Protein backbone atom coordinates (compact mmCIF):
# COMPACT_ATOMS: atom_id res chain seq x y z
CA MET A 1 -21.13 -52.90 4.74
CA LYS A 2 -19.11 -50.48 6.80
CA LEU A 3 -15.82 -51.76 8.22
CA TRP A 4 -17.58 -51.64 11.61
CA GLY A 5 -20.88 -53.05 10.28
CA GLY A 6 -20.87 -56.52 11.82
CA ARG A 7 -23.24 -55.49 14.60
CA PHE A 8 -25.82 -54.00 12.22
CA THR A 9 -28.56 -55.60 10.13
CA LYS A 10 -29.05 -52.81 7.60
CA PRO A 11 -27.03 -49.92 6.23
CA THR A 12 -27.22 -46.42 7.62
CA ASN A 13 -29.55 -43.96 5.97
CA GLN A 14 -27.86 -42.06 3.14
CA LEU A 15 -28.68 -38.77 4.87
CA VAL A 16 -26.90 -40.03 7.98
CA ASP A 17 -23.86 -40.91 5.87
CA GLU A 18 -23.82 -37.44 4.36
CA TYR A 19 -24.47 -35.64 7.65
CA ALA A 20 -21.99 -37.59 9.76
CA SER A 21 -19.22 -37.79 7.18
CA SER A 22 -16.08 -35.78 7.90
CA ILE A 23 -13.98 -36.88 4.93
CA HIS A 24 -14.54 -33.60 3.08
CA PHE A 25 -12.44 -31.80 5.71
CA ASP A 26 -10.41 -34.39 7.60
CA LYS A 27 -8.81 -35.54 4.36
CA LYS A 28 -6.26 -32.85 5.26
CA LEU A 29 -4.98 -35.38 7.80
CA ALA A 30 -4.23 -38.09 5.23
CA LYS A 31 -0.45 -37.67 5.44
CA HIS A 32 -0.54 -37.64 9.23
CA ASP A 33 -2.91 -40.60 9.41
CA ILE A 34 -0.61 -42.72 7.25
CA THR A 35 2.49 -41.60 9.14
CA GLY A 36 0.88 -42.66 12.42
CA SER A 37 -0.27 -45.95 10.90
CA LEU A 38 3.22 -46.76 9.64
CA ALA A 39 4.66 -46.28 13.12
CA HIS A 40 1.83 -48.34 14.60
CA VAL A 41 2.28 -51.33 12.29
CA ARG A 42 6.04 -51.33 12.84
CA MET A 43 5.36 -51.50 16.54
CA LEU A 44 2.89 -54.38 16.01
CA LYS A 45 5.64 -56.19 14.09
CA LYS A 46 8.29 -55.49 16.75
CA CYS A 47 6.01 -56.75 19.52
CA GLY A 48 5.04 -59.88 17.58
CA ILE A 49 1.38 -58.89 17.51
CA VAL A 50 1.25 -59.00 13.70
CA PRO A 51 3.43 -61.49 11.75
CA GLU A 52 6.49 -59.95 10.10
CA ASN A 53 5.40 -60.73 6.54
CA ASP A 54 1.95 -59.26 7.12
CA ALA A 55 3.41 -56.13 8.71
CA ASP A 56 5.82 -55.62 5.82
CA LYS A 57 2.97 -56.02 3.36
CA ILE A 58 0.91 -53.44 5.28
CA VAL A 59 3.83 -50.97 5.26
CA GLU A 60 4.19 -51.33 1.48
CA GLY A 61 0.46 -50.98 1.03
CA LEU A 62 0.29 -47.82 3.15
CA GLN A 63 3.14 -46.27 1.21
CA SER A 64 1.34 -47.05 -2.04
CA VAL A 65 -1.92 -45.56 -0.69
CA ALA A 66 -0.03 -42.43 0.37
CA VAL A 67 1.29 -41.92 -3.16
CA LYS A 68 -2.16 -42.43 -4.68
CA ILE A 69 -3.78 -39.93 -2.31
CA GLU A 70 -1.04 -37.39 -2.94
CA ASN A 71 -1.41 -37.78 -6.70
CA GLY A 72 -5.21 -37.56 -6.56
CA GLU A 73 -5.60 -41.14 -7.79
CA ALA A 74 -7.44 -42.44 -4.70
CA GLU A 75 -11.17 -41.98 -4.28
CA LEU A 76 -12.14 -40.78 -0.81
CA SER A 77 -15.79 -41.54 -0.14
CA ASP A 78 -18.48 -40.30 2.27
CA GLU A 79 -19.51 -43.94 2.55
CA HIS A 80 -16.39 -44.59 4.61
CA GLU A 81 -17.03 -41.58 6.87
CA ASP A 82 -13.58 -40.23 7.69
CA ILE A 83 -9.95 -40.29 6.65
CA HIS A 84 -9.16 -43.25 8.95
CA MET A 85 -11.76 -45.55 7.44
CA ASN A 86 -10.98 -44.38 3.93
CA VAL A 87 -7.27 -45.12 4.33
CA GLU A 88 -8.03 -48.55 5.79
CA LYS A 89 -10.47 -49.33 2.97
CA LEU A 90 -7.90 -48.24 0.35
CA LEU A 91 -5.29 -50.38 2.08
CA ILE A 92 -7.52 -53.47 2.02
CA ASP A 93 -8.30 -52.84 -1.64
CA GLU A 94 -4.54 -52.58 -2.25
CA ILE A 95 -3.28 -55.66 -0.36
CA GLY A 96 -6.35 -57.69 0.54
CA PRO A 97 -7.79 -58.78 3.93
CA VAL A 98 -4.40 -58.62 5.64
CA GLY A 99 -4.88 -54.85 5.64
CA GLY A 100 -7.52 -55.35 8.32
CA LYS A 101 -4.74 -56.23 10.79
CA LEU A 102 -3.56 -52.62 10.80
CA HIS A 103 -6.23 -51.60 13.28
CA THR A 104 -5.13 -54.13 15.87
CA GLY A 105 -4.64 -52.51 19.27
CA ARG A 106 -6.02 -49.09 18.41
CA SER A 107 -9.29 -47.21 17.95
CA ARG A 108 -10.30 -44.31 15.77
CA ASN A 109 -10.50 -42.38 19.03
CA ASP A 110 -6.78 -42.52 19.78
CA GLN A 111 -5.98 -42.48 16.06
CA VAL A 112 -7.66 -39.13 15.41
CA ALA A 113 -6.07 -37.62 18.50
CA LEU A 114 -2.70 -38.70 17.12
CA ASP A 115 -3.39 -37.26 13.67
CA MET A 116 -4.41 -33.90 15.11
CA ARG A 117 -1.29 -33.70 17.25
CA LEU A 118 0.91 -34.56 14.27
CA TYR A 119 -0.87 -31.87 12.24
CA LEU A 120 -0.73 -29.20 14.93
CA ARG A 121 2.93 -29.61 15.79
CA GLU A 122 3.70 -29.11 12.10
CA VAL A 123 1.48 -26.01 12.00
CA VAL A 124 3.06 -24.57 15.14
CA LEU A 125 6.49 -24.85 13.57
CA GLU A 126 5.36 -23.18 10.34
CA LEU A 127 3.58 -20.35 12.14
CA PHE A 128 6.57 -19.80 14.42
CA GLN A 129 8.77 -19.37 11.35
CA LEU A 130 6.29 -16.98 9.74
CA LEU A 131 6.09 -14.95 12.95
CA THR A 132 9.87 -14.69 12.96
CA ASP A 133 9.73 -13.46 9.35
CA VAL A 134 7.27 -10.73 10.39
CA GLN A 135 9.57 -9.78 13.26
CA GLN A 136 12.50 -9.56 10.85
CA SER A 137 10.55 -7.14 8.65
CA LEU A 138 9.71 -5.00 11.69
CA LEU A 139 13.36 -5.06 12.73
CA LYS A 140 14.43 -3.84 9.28
CA GLN A 141 11.94 -0.97 9.41
CA ALA A 142 13.13 -0.08 12.91
CA GLU A 143 16.77 -0.08 11.87
CA ALA A 144 15.97 2.12 8.87
CA ASN A 145 14.01 4.62 10.97
CA LEU A 146 16.14 5.14 14.05
CA ASP A 147 15.93 8.92 13.54
CA THR A 148 12.31 9.07 12.36
CA ILE A 149 9.97 10.78 14.84
CA LEU A 150 6.19 10.49 14.78
CA PRO A 151 3.41 11.44 17.18
CA GLY A 152 2.62 8.86 19.81
CA TYR A 153 -1.03 8.54 20.80
CA THR A 154 -3.20 7.70 23.75
CA HIS A 155 -7.00 7.68 23.29
CA LEU A 156 -6.12 8.37 19.63
CA GLN A 157 -5.06 11.85 20.74
CA ARG A 158 -1.56 13.20 20.27
CA ALA A 159 0.35 12.36 23.45
CA GLN A 160 4.16 12.34 23.20
CA PRO A 161 6.56 11.98 20.26
CA VAL A 162 8.30 8.64 19.82
CA LEU A 163 10.77 7.15 17.40
CA PHE A 164 9.14 5.18 14.60
CA ALA A 165 11.70 2.48 15.39
CA HIS A 166 10.33 2.37 18.92
CA HIS A 167 6.81 1.90 17.56
CA MET A 168 7.86 -0.96 15.27
CA LEU A 169 9.74 -2.66 18.09
CA ALA A 170 6.62 -2.58 20.26
CA TYR A 171 4.97 -4.97 17.80
CA LEU A 172 8.15 -7.02 17.43
CA PHE A 173 8.14 -7.75 21.17
CA MET A 174 4.40 -8.53 21.09
CA PHE A 175 5.02 -11.09 18.36
CA GLN A 176 7.95 -12.47 20.34
CA ARG A 177 5.60 -13.36 23.19
CA ASP A 178 3.29 -14.92 20.61
CA ALA A 179 6.18 -17.00 19.27
CA GLU A 180 7.14 -18.06 22.79
CA ARG A 181 3.56 -19.15 23.50
CA LEU A 182 3.54 -21.25 20.34
CA ALA A 183 6.89 -22.81 21.23
CA ASP A 184 5.73 -23.60 24.74
CA SER A 185 2.52 -25.21 23.45
CA LEU A 186 4.60 -27.77 21.56
CA LYS A 187 5.45 -29.39 24.91
CA ARG A 188 1.77 -30.24 25.41
CA ILE A 189 0.96 -31.05 21.78
CA ASN A 190 3.90 -33.43 21.37
CA LYS A 191 2.58 -36.26 23.56
CA LEU A 192 1.52 -39.59 22.07
CA PRO A 193 -2.16 -40.57 22.56
CA LEU A 194 -1.95 -43.76 20.46
CA GLY A 195 -2.35 -46.83 22.61
CA ALA A 196 -5.22 -45.39 24.61
CA GLY A 197 -7.67 -47.36 22.48
CA ALA A 198 -11.28 -46.28 22.56
CA LEU A 199 -10.99 -45.11 26.18
CA ALA A 200 -9.50 -47.81 28.42
CA GLY A 201 -6.31 -48.92 26.66
CA THR A 202 -5.79 -52.27 24.91
CA THR A 203 -5.22 -55.88 25.90
CA PHE A 204 -2.44 -56.30 23.33
CA PRO A 205 1.17 -56.05 24.59
CA ILE A 206 1.93 -52.85 22.68
CA ASP A 207 5.00 -50.64 23.09
CA ARG A 208 3.81 -47.04 23.24
CA GLU A 209 7.27 -45.67 23.97
CA TYR A 210 8.55 -47.23 20.76
CA VAL A 211 5.83 -45.48 18.73
CA ALA A 212 6.56 -42.19 20.54
CA GLU A 213 10.22 -42.48 19.61
CA GLU A 214 9.40 -43.38 15.99
CA LEU A 215 7.21 -40.31 15.65
CA GLN A 216 9.53 -38.04 17.67
CA PHE A 217 7.04 -37.42 20.46
CA ASP A 218 8.44 -36.26 23.79
CA GLY A 219 6.44 -38.82 25.74
CA ILE A 220 3.06 -40.52 26.00
CA CYS A 221 -0.28 -39.36 27.32
CA GLU A 222 -0.34 -41.02 30.72
CA ASN A 223 -4.10 -41.58 31.04
CA SER A 224 -6.12 -43.31 28.33
CA LEU A 225 -9.35 -41.46 29.11
CA ASP A 226 -7.58 -38.12 28.97
CA ALA A 227 -5.72 -39.07 25.79
CA VAL A 228 -8.87 -39.61 23.72
CA SER A 229 -11.39 -37.24 25.28
CA ASP A 230 -9.69 -33.87 25.71
CA ARG A 231 -8.83 -31.31 23.09
CA ASP A 232 -7.24 -28.72 25.33
CA PHE A 233 -4.21 -28.69 23.04
CA VAL A 234 -6.53 -27.55 20.24
CA VAL A 235 -8.12 -24.92 22.49
CA GLU A 236 -4.65 -23.69 23.42
CA PHE A 237 -3.68 -23.40 19.77
CA LEU A 238 -6.88 -21.52 18.94
CA SER A 239 -6.24 -19.21 21.87
CA HIS A 240 -2.71 -18.48 20.70
CA ALA A 241 -3.99 -17.94 17.16
CA SER A 242 -6.54 -15.46 18.49
CA ILE A 243 -3.89 -13.48 20.36
CA ILE A 244 -1.64 -13.39 17.29
CA THR A 245 -4.45 -12.18 15.04
CA MET A 246 -5.36 -9.58 17.66
CA HIS A 247 -1.81 -8.20 17.48
CA LEU A 248 -1.88 -8.31 13.69
CA SER A 249 -5.23 -6.55 13.66
CA ARG A 250 -3.98 -3.72 15.88
CA LEU A 251 -1.06 -3.07 13.57
CA CYS A 252 -3.38 -3.30 10.56
CA GLU A 253 -5.63 -0.68 12.13
CA GLU A 254 -2.68 1.69 12.47
CA MET A 255 -1.55 1.00 8.91
CA VAL A 256 -5.07 1.78 7.63
CA GLN A 257 -5.09 5.05 9.59
CA TRP A 258 -1.52 6.02 8.72
CA SER A 259 -2.10 5.48 4.99
CA SER A 260 -5.11 7.83 4.94
CA ALA A 261 -4.81 11.43 3.73
CA GLU A 262 -5.67 12.57 7.24
CA PHE A 263 -2.50 10.99 8.65
CA ASN A 264 -0.35 10.54 5.52
CA PHE A 265 2.42 8.81 7.50
CA ILE A 266 2.97 5.77 5.26
CA GLU A 267 2.21 4.41 1.82
CA LEU A 268 1.71 0.71 1.30
CA ASP A 269 3.31 -0.86 -1.75
CA ASP A 270 1.08 -1.28 -4.80
CA ALA A 271 1.51 -5.04 -4.50
CA PHE A 272 -0.37 -4.95 -1.19
CA SER A 273 -3.08 -2.46 -2.13
CA THR A 274 -6.14 -2.45 -4.38
CA GLY A 275 -8.14 0.12 -6.31
CA SER A 276 -11.77 1.06 -6.66
CA SER A 277 -14.05 -0.17 -9.43
CA MET A 278 -15.66 3.29 -9.55
CA MET A 279 -13.17 5.85 -8.23
CA PRO A 280 -9.93 5.78 -10.24
CA GLN A 281 -7.95 7.84 -7.72
CA LYS A 282 -8.34 5.34 -4.90
CA LYS A 283 -5.55 3.23 -3.40
CA ASN A 284 -7.05 1.10 -0.66
CA PRO A 285 -5.19 -0.77 2.11
CA ASP A 286 -7.36 -3.82 1.50
CA VAL A 287 -4.83 -6.42 2.65
CA ALA A 288 -4.51 -4.76 6.05
CA GLU A 289 -8.29 -4.42 6.27
CA LEU A 290 -8.83 -8.06 5.36
CA VAL A 291 -6.36 -9.29 7.96
CA ARG A 292 -8.16 -7.11 10.49
CA GLY A 293 -11.51 -8.51 9.35
CA LYS A 294 -10.49 -12.16 9.48
CA THR A 295 -9.62 -11.79 13.16
CA GLY A 296 -13.30 -12.30 13.94
CA ARG A 297 -13.43 -15.76 12.38
CA VAL A 298 -10.37 -16.86 14.38
CA TYR A 299 -12.05 -15.66 17.59
CA GLY A 300 -15.19 -17.52 16.51
CA ASN A 301 -13.30 -20.78 16.09
CA LEU A 302 -11.98 -20.50 19.65
CA THR A 303 -15.43 -19.80 21.05
CA GLY A 304 -16.92 -22.65 19.02
CA MET A 305 -14.37 -25.15 20.28
CA LEU A 306 -14.85 -24.14 23.91
CA THR A 307 -18.61 -24.39 23.51
CA THR A 308 -18.39 -27.84 21.91
CA LEU A 309 -16.28 -29.21 24.74
CA LYS A 310 -17.95 -27.59 27.73
CA GLY A 311 -20.65 -30.20 28.34
CA LEU A 312 -19.00 -33.44 27.21
CA PRO A 313 -18.71 -36.34 29.66
CA LEU A 314 -15.72 -38.67 29.40
CA ALA A 315 -14.68 -40.19 27.11
CA TYR A 316 -15.08 -39.69 23.35
CA ASN A 317 -18.34 -38.26 21.97
CA LYS A 318 -19.35 -37.66 18.35
CA ASP A 319 -19.53 -33.93 19.13
CA MET A 320 -15.75 -33.98 18.96
CA GLN A 321 -15.90 -34.38 15.20
CA GLU A 322 -16.41 -30.59 15.35
CA ASP A 323 -12.86 -30.14 16.65
CA LYS A 324 -11.16 -30.03 13.25
CA GLU A 325 -12.75 -27.52 10.90
CA GLY A 326 -12.12 -24.57 13.21
CA MET A 327 -8.57 -25.76 13.82
CA PHE A 328 -7.91 -26.05 10.08
CA ASP A 329 -9.56 -22.72 9.37
CA SER A 330 -7.63 -20.81 12.04
CA ALA A 331 -4.34 -22.38 11.00
CA GLU A 332 -4.90 -21.52 7.33
CA THR A 333 -6.24 -18.02 8.06
CA LEU A 334 -3.29 -17.20 10.28
CA TRP A 335 -0.80 -18.74 7.87
CA GLY A 336 -2.16 -16.57 5.05
CA ALA A 337 -2.05 -13.39 7.13
CA LEU A 338 1.50 -13.93 8.38
CA ALA A 339 2.80 -14.88 4.93
CA LEU A 340 1.48 -11.57 3.55
CA PHE A 341 2.51 -9.45 6.50
CA ALA A 342 6.30 -9.71 6.30
CA PRO A 343 6.62 -8.41 2.71
CA MET A 344 3.86 -5.82 3.30
CA ILE A 345 5.79 -4.35 6.24
CA GLU A 346 9.15 -4.59 4.52
CA THR A 347 7.97 -2.72 1.40
CA MET A 348 6.00 -0.08 3.34
CA HIS A 349 7.17 3.46 2.52
CA VAL A 350 7.62 5.59 5.67
CA LYS A 351 6.98 9.31 5.13
CA LYS A 352 9.54 10.71 7.54
CA THR A 353 9.00 14.40 6.72
CA GLU A 354 5.22 14.17 7.14
CA MET A 355 5.64 12.42 10.49
CA TYR A 356 8.09 15.06 11.70
CA ASP A 357 5.86 17.92 10.56
CA ALA A 358 2.96 16.37 12.48
CA VAL A 359 5.05 16.28 15.66
CA ARG A 360 5.79 20.01 15.32
CA GLN A 361 2.11 20.80 14.89
CA ASP A 362 0.76 19.50 18.18
CA TYR A 363 1.22 19.89 21.92
CA SER A 364 2.89 16.53 22.54
CA ASN A 365 5.88 18.34 24.09
CA ALA A 366 3.68 19.78 26.86
CA THR A 367 4.74 17.11 29.35
CA ASP A 368 8.36 18.08 28.77
CA LEU A 369 7.50 21.71 29.48
CA ALA A 370 5.98 20.60 32.78
CA ASP A 371 9.10 18.55 33.53
CA TYR A 372 11.23 21.59 32.67
CA LEU A 373 9.33 23.78 35.14
CA THR A 374 9.53 21.07 37.80
CA GLY A 375 13.27 20.95 37.28
CA LYS A 376 13.34 24.69 37.97
CA GLY A 377 11.85 24.18 41.43
CA MET A 378 8.08 24.19 40.89
CA THR A 379 6.02 21.27 42.16
CA PHE A 380 4.67 19.05 39.40
CA ARG A 381 1.11 20.11 40.19
CA GLU A 382 2.11 23.78 39.85
CA SER A 383 3.92 22.95 36.62
CA HIS A 384 0.93 21.03 35.31
CA GLU A 385 -1.40 23.97 35.90
CA ALA A 386 1.02 26.46 34.35
CA VAL A 387 1.46 24.37 31.23
CA GLY A 388 -2.29 23.96 30.95
CA ASN A 389 -2.60 27.75 30.92
CA ILE A 390 0.15 28.03 28.30
CA VAL A 391 -1.55 25.46 26.04
CA LEU A 392 -4.86 27.31 26.42
CA HIS A 393 -3.11 30.52 25.39
CA CYS A 394 -1.65 28.75 22.34
CA LEU A 395 -5.05 27.45 21.34
CA ASN A 396 -6.54 30.93 21.57
CA GLN A 397 -3.66 32.35 19.52
CA ASN A 398 -3.62 29.47 17.00
CA LYS A 399 -0.02 28.68 17.90
CA TYR A 400 2.04 25.70 19.06
CA LEU A 401 4.48 25.78 21.98
CA LEU A 402 7.56 26.30 19.83
CA ASP A 403 5.82 29.24 18.10
CA LEU A 404 5.80 31.27 21.34
CA SER A 405 8.39 33.93 22.01
CA ILE A 406 10.52 33.87 25.14
CA ASP A 407 8.53 36.81 26.47
CA GLU A 408 5.27 34.90 26.04
CA PHE A 409 6.76 31.94 27.91
CA ARG A 410 8.03 34.14 30.73
CA SER A 411 4.63 35.81 31.11
CA PHE A 412 3.49 32.48 32.56
CA SER A 413 6.60 31.74 34.62
CA ALA A 414 9.73 33.75 35.28
CA VAL A 415 11.81 30.57 35.65
CA ILE A 416 11.61 29.87 31.92
CA GLU A 417 14.83 30.67 30.09
CA ALA A 418 16.03 30.64 26.48
CA ASP A 419 16.97 26.96 26.70
CA ILE A 420 13.26 26.13 26.62
CA PHE A 421 13.28 26.01 22.81
CA GLU A 422 15.93 23.30 22.73
CA ALA A 423 14.20 21.39 25.53
CA LEU A 424 10.93 21.33 23.60
CA SER A 425 12.37 20.28 20.24
CA PRO A 426 11.11 16.87 19.04
CA GLU A 427 14.65 15.44 19.16
CA ALA A 428 15.22 16.59 22.74
CA VAL A 429 11.78 15.38 23.86
CA VAL A 430 12.45 11.92 22.42
CA ASN A 431 16.02 11.62 23.68
CA ALA A 432 15.11 12.77 27.18
CA ARG A 433 13.52 9.36 27.77
CA GLN A 434 16.70 7.42 28.43
CA ALA A 435 15.28 4.92 30.93
CA PRO A 436 15.42 1.27 29.76
CA GLY A 437 12.48 0.65 27.47
CA GLY A 438 12.07 4.31 26.64
CA THR A 439 11.98 5.95 23.22
CA ALA A 440 15.37 7.72 23.40
CA LYS A 441 17.68 6.76 20.58
CA GLN A 442 20.20 5.00 22.84
CA SER A 443 17.41 3.08 24.55
CA VAL A 444 15.97 2.02 21.20
CA LYS A 445 19.43 0.89 20.06
CA ARG A 446 19.56 -1.40 23.09
CA GLN A 447 16.12 -2.74 22.16
CA LEU A 448 17.34 -3.39 18.63
CA GLU A 449 20.25 -5.43 19.98
CA LYS A 450 17.91 -7.38 22.23
CA ALA A 451 15.49 -8.02 19.37
CA ALA A 452 18.25 -9.25 17.06
CA GLY A 453 19.37 -11.70 19.73
CA LEU A 454 15.83 -13.00 20.22
CA LEU A 455 15.39 -13.56 16.49
CA LYS A 456 18.64 -15.51 16.39
CA GLU A 457 17.30 -17.73 19.18
CA ASN A 458 14.05 -18.14 17.22
CA ASP A 459 15.96 -19.29 14.14
CA ASP A 460 17.88 -21.82 16.23
CA TRP A 461 14.62 -23.14 17.71
CA VAL A 462 13.14 -23.59 14.24
CA ASP A 463 16.22 -25.42 12.98
CA THR A 464 16.29 -27.79 15.97
CA ASN A 465 12.61 -28.66 15.85
CA SER A 466 12.38 -28.80 12.06
CA ASN A 467 14.99 -31.53 11.98
CA LYS A 468 13.34 -33.40 14.84
CA LEU A 469 9.81 -33.30 13.48
CA ALA A 470 10.93 -34.07 9.92
CA LYS A 471 12.44 -37.26 11.28
CA GLY A 472 9.14 -38.09 12.96
CA MET A 473 7.20 -37.58 9.71
CA SER A 474 9.62 -39.44 7.47
CA GLY A 475 7.52 -42.58 7.60
């Protein structure tokens, strides 16, 4: 008989057991389930709901079950459906019928919500740290390439030259917003649902605040229906994961392009590349491609979760068993990508000469020529037209702007003087953009200082919350 089987006159069909069982994936929550149960039974003891001796016996039994599960000595069975029932069955086998008192004053509905919150807050902390590691690798590349100039693109067409450091910092600040979103989500994840029961609370005189303090939650879920029936904290996590993988994928796309012979701007380390089974000359950026490819599955998990929840009435429904696999998958997919990304960026070889040569073989300094003419008294529209004519002339002559003679320049406008060659040099074009946030060297130095300060704050946040949450999981 199932632990809930008193109402039934015959066992469930074996196919139902196999179809409805979640133990093959929610066993990942074993540690969190036992941690929550330990806090719960201590509360039952404190409130006099379970006798002291029984509570102490349950605590010892749970600790023994935890060791057996961790060591692979405990058998987790489809027959017992999920991790909650399996742990309770193992506990009863360990200490006898007194183990059945553990479930006093709670339901699997508030229990699973607790386990998922314990799991997610741990994941958020780990991913935050990994994001900071990626940012550190980008910062190192930026610091090492403060004088490296490469073409900047719009529409994948050469637009204006930028410092490579500036380009790396763009992603660093994207990932900073990602980290801040993760940190902010912890405020909503770290609320205690236990005590909500199946949907309406419990008649036992429990102390929810005590359990919240034991587990280092910031407070309790105020409404029992809401506590057991919503998974918006999972949706939020999946949304954040999708945004992070989107940012990773964009950088991967650039790394794939830059490492091609057509660009030849970077070379990825051998440790983060693969070869071809047929073509011995090949060095493929497979890690970057795979991270880019796995973005789709993270998006799919978000869409799946939203679709599962969209038609559910209050409170708990069996549909919500589908809330875990996508959460686990996105967390593990993102963890794997971020763990690879930091060393891949840090060991990336930047081909400074090739980047600089590319900047000198395009028309990305055309805007600066228009600005130069405007500074000489022409309207910008007049300057724009004149520069367009000059570029057309260059195209017809198979030249770039800096290949023109002063006489060729002056044939288009008499206001052009010999200083035009300095004004159109890649260094001058980059350093002309001194406004805050621009690509000039001094501006990028200020961004580097800002970034270093943000990463210090990130490290402090990790230290503070690691200590807090470790205390909550100590059991």
